[in-house]
PDB file of C-alpha atoms in Angstrom:
ATOM      1  CA  MET A   1       0.000   0.000   0.000  1.00  0.00           C
ATOM      2  CA  LYS A   2       1.289   3.438  -0.884  1.00  0.00           C
ATOM      3  CA  ALA A   3       0.825   6.345   1.484  1.00  0.00           C
ATOM      4  CA  ARG A   4       1.169   9.970   0.546  1.00  0.00           C
ATOM      5  CA  TYR A   5       1.710  12.812   2.968  1.00  0.00           C
ATOM      6  CA  LYS A   6       1.157  16.535   2.594  1.00  0.00           C
ATOM      7  CA  TYR A   7       3.215  18.905   4.725  1.00  0.00           C
ATOM      8  CA  ARG A   8       2.946  22.612   5.272  1.00  0.00           C
ATOM      9  CA  VAL A   9       6.356  24.111   5.832  1.00  0.00           C
ATOM     10  CA  TYR A  10       7.700  27.603   6.350  1.00  0.00           C
ATOM     11  CA  PRO A  11      11.297  27.695   5.113  1.00  0.00           C
ATOM     12  CA  ASP A  12      13.760  30.408   6.019  1.00  0.00           C
ATOM     13  CA  ASN A  13      15.276  32.658   3.326  1.00  0.00           C
ATOM     14  CA  VAL A  14      18.189  30.333   2.503  1.00  0.00           C
ATOM     15  CA  GLN A  15      15.821  27.387   2.136  1.00  0.00           C
ATOM     16  CA  LYS A  16      13.444  29.463  -0.001  1.00  0.00           C
ATOM     17  CA  LYS A  17      16.290  30.143  -2.429  1.00  0.00           C
ATOM     18  CA  ALA A  18      17.264  26.450  -2.465  1.00  0.00           C
ATOM     19  CA  LEU A  19      13.647  25.432  -3.136  1.00  0.00           C
ATOM     20  CA  ALA A  20      13.342  28.041  -5.893  1.00  0.00           C
ATOM     21  CA  LYS A  21      16.490  26.615  -7.547  1.00  0.00           C
ATOM     22  CA  LEU A  22      15.077  23.107  -7.194  1.00  0.00           C
ATOM     23  CA  PHE A  23      11.757  24.044  -8.797  1.00  0.00           C
ATOM     24  CA  GLY A  24      13.525  25.936 -11.574  1.00  0.00           C
ATOM     25  CA  CYS A  25      15.840  23.031 -12.342  1.00  0.00           C
ATOM     26  CA  CYS A  26      12.937  20.543 -12.448  1.00  0.00           C
ATOM     27  CA  ARG A  27      11.029  22.877 -14.762  1.00  0.00           C
ATOM     28  CA  THR A  28      14.065  23.340 -17.033  1.00  0.00           C
ATOM     29  CA  VAL A  29      14.736  19.599 -17.318  1.00  0.00           C
ATOM     30  CA  TRP A  30      11.035  18.971 -18.089  1.00  0.00           C
ATOM     31  CA  ASN A  31      10.836  21.742 -20.708  1.00  0.00           C
ATOM     32  CA  ASP A  32      14.126  20.837 -22.417  1.00  0.00           C
ATOM     33  CA  SER A  33      13.209  17.171 -22.735  1.00  0.00           C
ATOM     34  CA  LEU A  34       9.638  17.975 -23.845  1.00  0.00           C
ATOM     35  CA  ALA A  35      10.964  20.304 -26.569  1.00  0.00           C
ATOM     36  CA  TYR A  36      13.368  17.590 -27.715  1.00  0.00           C
ATOM     37  CA  CYS A  37      10.590  14.966 -27.816  1.00  0.00           C
ATOM     38  CA  ASN A  38       8.313  17.338 -29.750  1.00  0.00           C
ATOM     39  CA  GLU A  39      11.117  17.947 -32.252  1.00  0.00           C
ATOM     40  CA  LEU A  40      11.614  14.222 -32.768  1.00  0.00           C
ATOM     41  CA  TYR A  41       7.865  13.745 -33.185  1.00  0.00           C
ATOM     42  CA  LYS A  42       7.729  16.400 -35.928  1.00  0.00           C
ATOM     43  CA  GLU A  43      10.566  14.616 -37.725  1.00  0.00           C
ATOM     44  CA  GLY A  44       8.651  11.326 -37.491  1.00  0.00           C
ATOM     45  CA  LYS A  45      11.112   9.678 -35.120  1.00  0.00           C
ATOM     46  CA  LYS A  46      10.308   7.623 -32.057  1.00  0.00           C
ATOM     47  CA  LYS A  47      10.414   9.086 -28.534  1.00  0.00           C
ATOM     48  CA  PRO A  48      13.671   8.146 -26.757  1.00  0.00           C
ATOM     49  CA  SER A  49      13.597   5.981 -23.643  1.00  0.00           C
ATOM     50  CA  ASN A  50      13.528   7.502 -20.190  1.00  0.00           C
ATOM     51  CA  ALA A  51      17.125   6.394 -19.539  1.00  0.00           C
ATOM     52  CA  GLU A  52      18.329   8.164 -22.692  1.00  0.00           C
ATOM     53  CA  LEU A  53      16.502  11.361 -21.701  1.00  0.00           C
ATOM     54  CA  GLN A  54      18.039  11.243 -18.214  1.00  0.00           C
ATOM     55  CA  LYS A  55      21.494  10.750 -19.656  1.00  0.00           C
ATOM     56  CA  GLN A  56      21.127  13.640 -22.102  1.00  0.00           C
ATOM     57  CA  PHE A  57      19.204  16.203 -20.033  1.00  0.00           C
ATOM     58  CA  ILE A  58      20.621  15.540 -16.564  1.00  0.00           C
ATOM     59  CA  THR A  59      23.998  13.789 -16.695  1.00  0.00           C
ATOM     60  CA  GLN A  60      25.412  15.406 -19.832  1.00  0.00           C
ATOM     61  CA  ALA A  61      23.660  18.740 -19.248  1.00  0.00           C
ATOM     62  CA  LYS A  62      25.466  19.131 -15.902  1.00  0.00           C
ATOM     63  CA  LYS A  63      28.760  19.012 -17.791  1.00  0.00           C
ATOM     64  CA  THR A  64      27.859  21.868 -20.148  1.00  0.00           C
ATOM     65  CA  GLU A  65      28.640  25.479 -19.339  1.00  0.00           C
ATOM     66  CA  ASN A  66      25.111  26.856 -19.664  1.00  0.00           C
ATOM     67  CA  ARG A  67      23.519  24.111 -17.503  1.00  0.00           C
ATOM     68  CA  GLU A  68      26.210  23.514 -14.852  1.00  0.00           C
ATOM     69  CA  TRP A  69      23.893  25.020 -12.216  1.00  0.00           C
ATOM     70  CA  LEU A  70      21.942  21.740 -12.314  1.00  0.00           C
ATOM     71  CA  LYS A  71      24.688  20.377 -10.021  1.00  0.00           C
ATOM     72  CA  GLU A  72      23.482  22.623  -7.191  1.00  0.00           C
ATOM     73  CA  VAL A  73      20.289  20.603  -6.625  1.00  0.00           C
ATOM     74  CA  SER A  74      19.611  16.959  -5.863  1.00  0.00           C
ATOM     75  CA  ASN A  75      19.351  14.729  -8.912  1.00  0.00           C
ATOM     76  CA  ILE A  76      16.423  12.728  -7.467  1.00  0.00           C
ATOM     77  CA  PRO A  77      13.715  15.325  -8.247  1.00  0.00           C
ATOM     78  CA  LEU A  78      15.259  15.904 -11.679  1.00  0.00           C
ATOM     79  CA  GLN A  79      14.947  12.204 -12.452  1.00  0.00           C
ATOM     80  CA  GLN A  80      11.403  12.200 -11.072  1.00  0.00           C
ATOM     81  CA  SER A  81      10.410  15.061 -13.378  1.00  0.00           C
ATOM     82  CA  LEU A  82      11.543  12.975 -16.371  1.00  0.00           C
ATOM     83  CA  ASN A  83       9.688   9.955 -14.960  1.00  0.00           C
ATOM     84  CA  ASP A  84       6.578  12.132 -14.721  1.00  0.00           C
ATOM     85  CA  LEU A  85       7.067  13.281 -18.323  1.00  0.00           C
ATOM     86  CA  ASN A  86       7.363   9.666 -19.424  1.00  0.00           C
ATOM     87  CA  ALA A  87       4.133   8.818 -17.549  1.00  0.00           C
ATOM     88  CA  ALA A  88       2.381  11.783 -19.172  1.00  0.00           C
ATOM     89  CA  TYR A  89       3.412  10.545 -22.610  1.00  0.00           C
ATOM     90  CA  GLN A  90       2.296   6.992 -21.775  1.00  0.00           C
ATOM     91  CA  ASN A  91      -1.105   8.276 -20.637  1.00  0.00           C
ATOM     92  CA  PHE A  92      -1.456  10.341 -23.807  1.00  0.00           C
ATOM     93  CA  PHE A  93      -0.494   7.516 -26.174  1.00  0.00           C
ATOM     94  CA  ASN A  94      -2.663   4.970 -24.338  1.00  0.00           C
ATOM     95  CA  SER A  95      -5.536   7.431 -24.503  1.00  0.00           C
ATOM     96  CA  CYS A  96      -5.070   7.831 -28.271  1.00  0.00           C
ATOM     97  CA  LYS A  97      -5.079   4.039 -28.740  1.00  0.00           C
ATOM     98  CA  GLY A  98      -8.142   3.592 -26.548  1.00  0.00           C
ATOM     99  CA  LYS A  99      -6.270   1.578 -23.897  1.00  0.00           C
ATOM    100  CA  ARG A 100      -6.880   4.172 -21.190  1.00  0.00           C
ATOM    101  CA  LYS A 101     -10.257   4.507 -19.517  1.00  0.00           C
ATOM    102  CA  GLY A 102     -11.859   7.792 -18.657  1.00  0.00           C
ATOM    103  CA  LYS A 103     -11.389  11.243 -20.081  1.00  0.00           C
ATOM    104  CA  PRO A 104      -8.882  11.435 -22.973  1.00  0.00           C
ATOM    105  CA  ALA A 105      -5.442  12.618 -21.871  1.00  0.00           C
ATOM    106  CA  ARG A 106      -3.877  15.601 -23.583  1.00  0.00           C
ATOM    107  CA  PRO A 107      -0.239  15.730 -24.638  1.00  0.00           C
ATOM    108  CA  PRO A 108       2.218  17.059 -22.022  1.00  0.00           C
ATOM    109  CA  LYS A 109       2.552  20.837 -21.772  1.00  0.00           C
ATOM    110  CA  PHE A 110       5.488  23.081 -21.016  1.00  0.00           C
ATOM    111  CA  LYS A 111       5.823  24.287 -17.431  1.00  0.00           C
ATOM    112  CA  SER A 112       6.056  27.973 -16.549  1.00  0.00           C
ATOM    113  CA  LYS A 113       7.196  29.973 -13.553  1.00  0.00           C
ATOM    114  CA  LYS A 114       3.656  31.208 -13.021  1.00  0.00           C
ATOM    115  CA  SER A 115       2.097  27.770 -12.646  1.00  0.00           C
ATOM    116  CA  ARG A 116       2.230  25.575  -9.556  1.00  0.00           C
ATOM    117  CA  GLN A 117       5.822  24.687  -8.650  1.00  0.00           C
ATOM    118  CA  THR A 118       6.431  21.040  -7.749  1.00  0.00           C
ATOM    119  CA  ALA A 119       9.253  18.618  -7.106  1.00  0.00           C
ATOM    120  CA  ARG A 120       8.904  14.989  -6.105  1.00  0.00           C
ATOM    121  CA  PHE A 121      11.432  13.061  -4.026  1.00  0.00           C
ATOM    122  CA  ARG A 122      11.914   9.291  -3.814  1.00  0.00           C
ATOM    123  CA  LYS A 123      13.045   7.330  -0.769  1.00  0.00           C
ATOM    124  CA  GLY A 124      16.678   8.431  -0.729  1.00  0.00           C
ATOM    125  CA  GLY A 125      15.935  12.134  -1.136  1.00  0.00           C
ATOM    126  CA  PHE A 126      14.219  12.908   2.154  1.00  0.00           C
ATOM    127  CA  LYS A 127      13.894  11.901   5.807  1.00  0.00           C
ATOM    128  CA  ILE A 128      10.930  12.482   8.061  1.00  0.00           C
ATOM    129  CA  SER A 129      11.030  12.932  11.820  1.00  0.00           C
ATOM    130  CA  GLN A 130       8.384  14.139  14.275  1.00  0.00           C
ATOM    131  CA  ASP A 131       8.656  17.860  13.547  1.00  0.00           C
ATOM    132  CA  ARG A 132      11.065  18.081  10.595  1.00  0.00           C
ATOM    133  CA  VAL A 133      11.447  17.007   6.993  1.00  0.00           C
ATOM    134  CA  VAL A 134      15.000  16.883   5.691  1.00  0.00           C
ATOM    135  CA  LEU A 135      15.321  17.340   1.920  1.00  0.00           C
ATOM    136  CA  THR A 136      18.580  16.590   0.139  1.00  0.00           C
ATOM    137  CA  LYS A 137      20.538  19.784  -0.663  1.00  0.00           C
ATOM    138  CA  VAL A 138      17.767  21.944   0.851  1.00  0.00           C
ATOM    139  CA  GLY A 139      18.038  21.225   4.561  1.00  0.00           C
ATOM    140  CA  LYS A 140      15.709  20.722   7.518  1.00  0.00           C
ATOM    141  CA  LEU A 141      12.231  22.136   7.042  1.00  0.00           C
ATOM    142  CA  LYS A 142      10.014  22.546  10.065  1.00  0.00           C
ATOM    143  CA  ILE A 143       6.618  20.851   9.735  1.00  0.00           C
ATOM    144  CA  ILE A 144       3.651  22.977  10.731  1.00  0.00           C
ATOM    145  CA  CYS A 145       0.781  20.746   9.671  1.00  0.00           C
ATOM    146  CA  ASN A 146       0.673  17.290   8.117  1.00  0.00           C
ATOM    147  CA  THR A 147      -2.094  15.252   6.561  1.00  0.00           C
ATOM    148  CA  LYS A 148      -2.005  11.656   5.423  1.00  0.00           C
ATOM    149  CA  ILE A 149      -3.661  11.011   2.086  1.00  0.00           C
ATOM    150  CA  THR A 150      -4.172   7.407   1.041  1.00  0.00           C
TER     151      THR A 150
END
């Protein structure tokens, strides 16, 4: 059984900057890979695998001069954003083929600064204690209110 938790936190100024960098990096990785996939689609080529996208837009991008700031954040949410993009494409293609029940899924959209900022962490990227959540490369965030959603 999977459990999901929602936390309300009030970060200090240093943590706010670290979270802003994290959200910006996730958005950049998503948008860059989505643009690349759209380009390939227009050329009639197949969408690359998730592993290939991670290698190109995270691992190799960190080595370039204009994307070296990706090193400043944890790689776990960056990988999760590409996993989410892959899931969005799967939902869209399954919807087109009629394999997906419910309302038809639309193709993935580009993310903007003005929309809701998100980042998802897997097991190794966070720790939870009674009154704190520790995020990798962000620090300890004090929990104000938590709710369990199942």
